[in-house]
Every structure is written in structure tokens, then in C-alpha cells.
Coordinates of C-alpha atoms and ligand atoms in Angstrom, one line a residue:
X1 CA 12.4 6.1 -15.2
X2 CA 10.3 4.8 -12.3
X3 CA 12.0 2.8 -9.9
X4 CA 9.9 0.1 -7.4
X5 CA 11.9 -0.3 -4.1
X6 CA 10.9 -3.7 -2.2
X7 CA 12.9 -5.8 0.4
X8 CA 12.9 -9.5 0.7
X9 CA 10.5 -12.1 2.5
X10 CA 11.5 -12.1 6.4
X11 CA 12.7 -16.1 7.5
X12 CA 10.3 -15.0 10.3
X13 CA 7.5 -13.7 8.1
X14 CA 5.0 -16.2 9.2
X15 CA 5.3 -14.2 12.8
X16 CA 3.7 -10.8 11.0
X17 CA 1.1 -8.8 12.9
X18 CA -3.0 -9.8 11.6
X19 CA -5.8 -7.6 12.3
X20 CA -9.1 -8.4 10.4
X21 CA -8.0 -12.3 9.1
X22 CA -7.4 -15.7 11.3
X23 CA -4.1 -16.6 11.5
X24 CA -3.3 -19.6 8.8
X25 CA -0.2 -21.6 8.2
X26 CA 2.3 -19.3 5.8
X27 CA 5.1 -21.2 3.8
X28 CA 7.8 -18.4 3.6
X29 CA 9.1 -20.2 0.4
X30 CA 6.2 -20.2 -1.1
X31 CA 5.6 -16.3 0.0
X32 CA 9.4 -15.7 -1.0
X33 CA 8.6 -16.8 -4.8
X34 CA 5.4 -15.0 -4.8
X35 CA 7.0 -12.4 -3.9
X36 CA 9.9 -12.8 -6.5
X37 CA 7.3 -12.7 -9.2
X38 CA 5.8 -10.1 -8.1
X39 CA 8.9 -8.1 -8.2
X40 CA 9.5 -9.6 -11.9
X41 CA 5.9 -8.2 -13.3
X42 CA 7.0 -4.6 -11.6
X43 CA 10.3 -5.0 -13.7
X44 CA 8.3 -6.0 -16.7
X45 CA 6.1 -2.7 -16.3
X46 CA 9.4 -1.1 -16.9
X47 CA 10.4 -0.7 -13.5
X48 CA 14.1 -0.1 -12.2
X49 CA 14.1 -2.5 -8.8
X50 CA 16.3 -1.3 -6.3
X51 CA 16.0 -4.9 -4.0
X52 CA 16.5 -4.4 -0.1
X53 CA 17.6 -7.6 1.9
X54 CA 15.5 -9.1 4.2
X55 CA 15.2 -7.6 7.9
X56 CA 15.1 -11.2 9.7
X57 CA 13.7 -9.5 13.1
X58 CA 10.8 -7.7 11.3
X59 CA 8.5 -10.4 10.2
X60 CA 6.6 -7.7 8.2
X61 CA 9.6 -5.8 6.5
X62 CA 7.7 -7.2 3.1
X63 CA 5.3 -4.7 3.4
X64 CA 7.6 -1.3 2.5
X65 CA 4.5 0.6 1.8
X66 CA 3.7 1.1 5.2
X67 CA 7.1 2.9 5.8
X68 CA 7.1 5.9 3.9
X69 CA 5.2 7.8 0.9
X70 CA 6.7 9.8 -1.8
X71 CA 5.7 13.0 -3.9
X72 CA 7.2 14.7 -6.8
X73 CA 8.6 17.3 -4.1
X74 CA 9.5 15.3 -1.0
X75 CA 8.7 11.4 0.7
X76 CA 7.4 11.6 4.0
X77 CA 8.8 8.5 6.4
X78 CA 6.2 7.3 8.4
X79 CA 5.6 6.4 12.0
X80 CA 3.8 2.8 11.4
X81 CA 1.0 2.0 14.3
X82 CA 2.0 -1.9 15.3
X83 CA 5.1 -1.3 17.6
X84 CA 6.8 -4.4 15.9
X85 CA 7.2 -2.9 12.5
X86 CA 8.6 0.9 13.9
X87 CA 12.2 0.0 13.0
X88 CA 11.3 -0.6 9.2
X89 CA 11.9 2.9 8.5
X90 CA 15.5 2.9 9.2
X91 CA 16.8 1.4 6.2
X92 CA 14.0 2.9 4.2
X93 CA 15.4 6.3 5.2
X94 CA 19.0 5.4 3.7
X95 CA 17.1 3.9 0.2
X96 CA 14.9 6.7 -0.5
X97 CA 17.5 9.8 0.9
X98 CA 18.9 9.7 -2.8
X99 CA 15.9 10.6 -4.5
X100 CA 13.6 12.9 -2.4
X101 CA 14.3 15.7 0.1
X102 CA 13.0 13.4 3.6
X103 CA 10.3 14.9 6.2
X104 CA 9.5 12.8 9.2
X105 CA 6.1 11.9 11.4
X106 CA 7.5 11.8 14.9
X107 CA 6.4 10.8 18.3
X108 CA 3.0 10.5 19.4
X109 CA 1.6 10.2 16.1
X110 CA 1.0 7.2 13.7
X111 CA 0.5 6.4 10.5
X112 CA 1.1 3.4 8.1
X113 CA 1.7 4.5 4.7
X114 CA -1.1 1.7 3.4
X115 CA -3.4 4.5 4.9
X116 CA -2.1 7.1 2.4
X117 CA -3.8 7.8 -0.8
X118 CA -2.4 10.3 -2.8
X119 CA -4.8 11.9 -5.1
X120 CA -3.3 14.9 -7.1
X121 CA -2.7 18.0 -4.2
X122 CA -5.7 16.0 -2.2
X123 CA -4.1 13.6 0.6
X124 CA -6.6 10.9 1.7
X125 CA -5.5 9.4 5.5
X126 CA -7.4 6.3 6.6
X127 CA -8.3 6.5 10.0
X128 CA -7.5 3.2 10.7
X129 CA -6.5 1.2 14.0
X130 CA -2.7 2.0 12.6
X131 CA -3.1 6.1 11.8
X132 CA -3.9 8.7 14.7
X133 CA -5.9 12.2 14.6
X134 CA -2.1 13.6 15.6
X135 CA -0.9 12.0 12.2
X136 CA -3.1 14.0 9.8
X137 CA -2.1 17.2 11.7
X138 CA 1.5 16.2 11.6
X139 CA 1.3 15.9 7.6
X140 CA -0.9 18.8 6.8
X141 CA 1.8 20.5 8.6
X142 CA 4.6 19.1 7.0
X143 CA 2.9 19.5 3.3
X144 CA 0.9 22.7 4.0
X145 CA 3.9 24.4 2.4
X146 CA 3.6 22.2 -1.4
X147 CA -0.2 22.8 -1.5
X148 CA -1.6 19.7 0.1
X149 CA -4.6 18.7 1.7
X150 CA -4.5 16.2 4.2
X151 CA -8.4 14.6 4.3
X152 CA -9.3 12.0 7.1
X153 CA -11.3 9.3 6.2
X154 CA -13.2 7.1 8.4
X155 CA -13.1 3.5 6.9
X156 CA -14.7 0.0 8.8
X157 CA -13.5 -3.6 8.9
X158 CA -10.0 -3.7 6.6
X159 CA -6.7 -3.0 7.6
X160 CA -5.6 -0.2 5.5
X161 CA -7.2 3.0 3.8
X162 CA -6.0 1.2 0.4
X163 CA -7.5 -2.0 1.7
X164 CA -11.0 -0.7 0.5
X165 CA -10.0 1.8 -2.3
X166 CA -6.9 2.5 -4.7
X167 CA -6.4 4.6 -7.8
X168 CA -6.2 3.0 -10.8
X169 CA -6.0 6.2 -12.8
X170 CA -5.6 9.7 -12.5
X171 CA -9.8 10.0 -12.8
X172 CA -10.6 6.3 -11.7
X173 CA -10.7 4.5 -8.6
X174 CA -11.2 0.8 -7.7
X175 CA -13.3 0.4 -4.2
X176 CA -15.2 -1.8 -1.9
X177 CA -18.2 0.5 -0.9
X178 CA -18.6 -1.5 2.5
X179 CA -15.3 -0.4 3.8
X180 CA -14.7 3.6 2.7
X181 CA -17.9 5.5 1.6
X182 CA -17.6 6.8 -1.6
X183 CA -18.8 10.3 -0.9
X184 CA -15.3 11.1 -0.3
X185 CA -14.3 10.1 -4.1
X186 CA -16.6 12.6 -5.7
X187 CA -15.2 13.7 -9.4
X188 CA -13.7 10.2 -9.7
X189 CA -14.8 7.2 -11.2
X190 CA -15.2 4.5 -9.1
X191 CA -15.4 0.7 -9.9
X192 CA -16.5 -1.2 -7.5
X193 CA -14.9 -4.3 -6.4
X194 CA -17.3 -7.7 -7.1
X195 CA -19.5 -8.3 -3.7
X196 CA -18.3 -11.8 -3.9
X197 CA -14.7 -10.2 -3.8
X198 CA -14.0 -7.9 -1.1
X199 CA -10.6 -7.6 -0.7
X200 CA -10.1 -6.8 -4.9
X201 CA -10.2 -3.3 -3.9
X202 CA -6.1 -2.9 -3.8
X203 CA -4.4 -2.8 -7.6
X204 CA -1.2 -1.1 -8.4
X205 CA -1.0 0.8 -11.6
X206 CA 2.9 0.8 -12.8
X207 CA 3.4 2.1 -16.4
X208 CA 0.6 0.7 -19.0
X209 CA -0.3 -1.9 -16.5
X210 CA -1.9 -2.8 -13.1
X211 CA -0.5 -5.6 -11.3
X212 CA -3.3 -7.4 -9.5
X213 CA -3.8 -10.3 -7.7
X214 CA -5.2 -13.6 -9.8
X215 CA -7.2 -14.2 -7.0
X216 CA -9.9 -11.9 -7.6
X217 CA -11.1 -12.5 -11.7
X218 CA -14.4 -11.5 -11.2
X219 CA -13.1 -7.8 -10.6
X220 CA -10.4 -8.3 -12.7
X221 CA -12.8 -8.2 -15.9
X222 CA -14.5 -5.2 -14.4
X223 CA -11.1 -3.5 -14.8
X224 CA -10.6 -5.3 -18.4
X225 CA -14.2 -4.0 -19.7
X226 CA -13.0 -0.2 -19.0
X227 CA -10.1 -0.9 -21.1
X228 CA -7.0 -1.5 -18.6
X229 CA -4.5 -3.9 -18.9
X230 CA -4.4 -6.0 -16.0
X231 CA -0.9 -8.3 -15.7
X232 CA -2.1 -10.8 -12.4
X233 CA 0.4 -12.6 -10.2
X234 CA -0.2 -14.8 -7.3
X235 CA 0.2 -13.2 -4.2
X236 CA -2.1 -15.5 -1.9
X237 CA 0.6 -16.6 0.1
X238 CA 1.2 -12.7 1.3
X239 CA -2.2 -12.5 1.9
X240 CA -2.2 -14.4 4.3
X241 CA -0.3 -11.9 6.2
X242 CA -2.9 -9.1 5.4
X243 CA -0.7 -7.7 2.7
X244 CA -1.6 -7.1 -0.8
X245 CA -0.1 -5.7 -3.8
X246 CA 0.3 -1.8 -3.1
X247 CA 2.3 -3.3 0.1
X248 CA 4.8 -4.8 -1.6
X249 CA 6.6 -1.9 -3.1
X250 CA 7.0 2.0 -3.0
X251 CA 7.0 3.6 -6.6
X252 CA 8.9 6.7 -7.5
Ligands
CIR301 C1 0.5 -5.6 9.1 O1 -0.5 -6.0 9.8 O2 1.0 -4.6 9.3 C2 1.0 -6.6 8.1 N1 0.8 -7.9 8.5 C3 0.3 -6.3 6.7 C4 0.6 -5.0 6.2 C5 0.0 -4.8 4.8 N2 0.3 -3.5 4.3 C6 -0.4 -2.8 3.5 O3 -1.4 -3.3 3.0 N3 0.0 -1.6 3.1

């Protein structure tokens, strides 16, 4: 059984932290029933939802990806970069202690778990403006001991590591070429997001299906023509606050 955790919209969402995007007007009800259908199209891909409340002080508290990853043999919390959001990971510790043995990145390090792509025993980090040097060192050490490799890589204008490329199976992934060079992807297939479409780079495969934004169609039949079934839902509203649909959830 895969389970999808994911917390509820903040009342104070509209105050989240924005990097590479303007500030524009955010209607939390409209991001709150986004959101719900987003949660619903996890459920329909056969997901067991376990739904957190809403943190009302963390404006980004949406966004459980950043707080922690998880692997068959143990979920790493994460220290995430933007002071603000820090104090996600406390109730993310108590939701995830009963399925995975818990390791930790302390104090000076960094990282935001969109920066994590987990490919097999290969472990790519973004360097982004949210994950430090000290972070990969902290994780190889941590994982050294199930086999991983930790891999930096340097990625340009987008928030998050999976902001410019996400898996979409175990031998395919979906990228914007601008953002992350694909010369770290080698072995893979890669389908590249539409140049019209830069920020279609971020799907989330979830049983037979990848949830996806219906904002991005023109990358959508690129995914379609190589055979995957792609179940879109609206998620413009979170966008707004830099998130996307990864973001939104962590899958065990
Ligand atoms: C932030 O800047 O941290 C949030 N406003 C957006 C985080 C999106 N997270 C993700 O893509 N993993």
C-alpha cells in the first residue's frame, strides 16, 4: 500500500517565501481546493492519505516535500534552507516515525527535500540557494552505510533540484535542459519539458499514473506519446507560491 502524507493549506499561505517568481495575489480558498483535489487524484492512484492539519504560523507547511525524504531502509528529515519553514519538520518527525527508522541533517547544514532526487542507490542533491556543500556530506554520511551515493548537482534559475527534472520512471526522466544539464542523467531517458513550458519539468508518478499540472498540455502530450497516463489537476493557485506537484506530498 502506498501511503501520500500531505498537510492542509496555511490561513497565512499567501505569506510563503518566493525566490525566482513575483509575488502575485494568492486566494487561500482557491489554493485550499486545489489542493483538496489534488489530494483526491493521489487517493484515486490508490493512495492511503494520512491528512496533517494546517500549521497556521508556517505559511509554507503545504509544501511537505521539503521536510523529509524517504527510502525503503530509512527517511531522512531534513534541515530546509528558508529559516521560516525550519519548524515543519517537527510534526513530520511524529507522522513518518511509524513507518521508517528516522536519521536527521543537523546544524550548519541545509537541505530542502525538493532538492532530493532519488534515483535507485544514486542520490542527486541540487545545489540550490536552499541546500549547502555541508548537506551532501551530512547524507553521504548518514546513507554511506545502505549503499548510497550522494551526487551534487549544480542547477541555474529554479527553486528546487526537481524544479528542472523529476523521474517519471524507473529509466525515464522529465527535464528542462536550461536549468540542470543533462550530463548528469546519463542511462536515462529524458523528455524534455516544451520550451514554451519551463516549469513542466516536475510530475509525480503514483501507481499507474502521473499527477501533473493542467497547466502545461503541451508537455503533457509529450508524456502521453511515450505511453504514460497522465491524470492533470489544477494546481495554479500553489504555484503561485513556487510549489508544484512533487511538493505537495511525501510518498512511501
Ligand atoms: C518555498 O519557497 O520554500 C515555498 N514557497 C515553495 C516550496 C516548493 N517546494 C518544492 O517544490 N519542493
Amino acid at each position: 500500500m502506498t501511503v501520500a502524507i500531505t498537510r492542509e493549506v496555511s490561513s497565512r499561505f499567501s505569506e510563503c517565501e518566493l525566490t525566482h517568481i513575483d509575488r502575485t495575489p494568492i486566494d487561500v480558498n482557491v489554493a485550499r481546493a486545489q489542493h483538496h483535489e489534488y489530494v483526491n487524484s493521489l487517493a484515486a492512484l490508490g493512495c492511503q492519505i494520512v491528512e496533517l492539519p494546517a500549521e497556521t504560523d508556517l505559511p509554507d507547511s503545504v509544501f511537505v516535500e521539503d521536510t523529509a525524504f524517504i527510502l525503503p531502509e530509512v527517511a531522512v528529515i531534513t534541515r530546509p534552507g528558508a529559516d521560516s519553514r525550519k519548524p515543519e519538520t517537527e510534526s513530520i518527525i511524529h507522522a513518518l516515525s511509524p513507518y521508517r527508522p528516522l536519521v536527521h541533517v543537523t546544524d550548519p547544514a541545509t537541505v530542502d527535500g525538493g532538492d532530493v532526487l532519488v534515483l535507485g542507490k544514486n542520490i542527486y542533491v541540487g545545489l540550490s540557494t536552499r541546500s549547502t556543500a555541508s548537506a551532501l556530506e551530512q547524507l553521504q554520511n548518514l546513507l554511506n552505510n545502505y549503499g548510497y551515493t550522494i551526487i551534487g548537482a549544480e542547477m541555474q534559475d529554479c527553486l528546487h533540484l526537481k524544479t528542472a527534472v523529476t523521474r517519471v520512471d524507473d529509466k525515464t526522466l522529465l527535464i528542462n535542459k536550461n536549468w540542470v544539464a543533462p550530463s548528469y542523467f546519463k542511462g536515462y531517458e529524458l523528455i524534455e519539458v516544451d520550451p514554451a513550458e519551463p516549469f513542466a519539468a516536475n510530475c509525480l508518478p503514483v501507481g499507474d499514473g502521473i499527477i501533473y499540472p493542467t497547466t502545461f498540455p503541451k508537455t503533457k502530450q509529450r508524456l502521453e506519446e511515450k505511453g504514460f497516463m497522465v491524470s492533470t489537476v489544477n494546481v495554479d493557485e500553489l504555484a503561485k507560491a513556487e510549489g508544484a506537484v512533487t511538493c505537495c506530498s511525501l510518498i512511501i
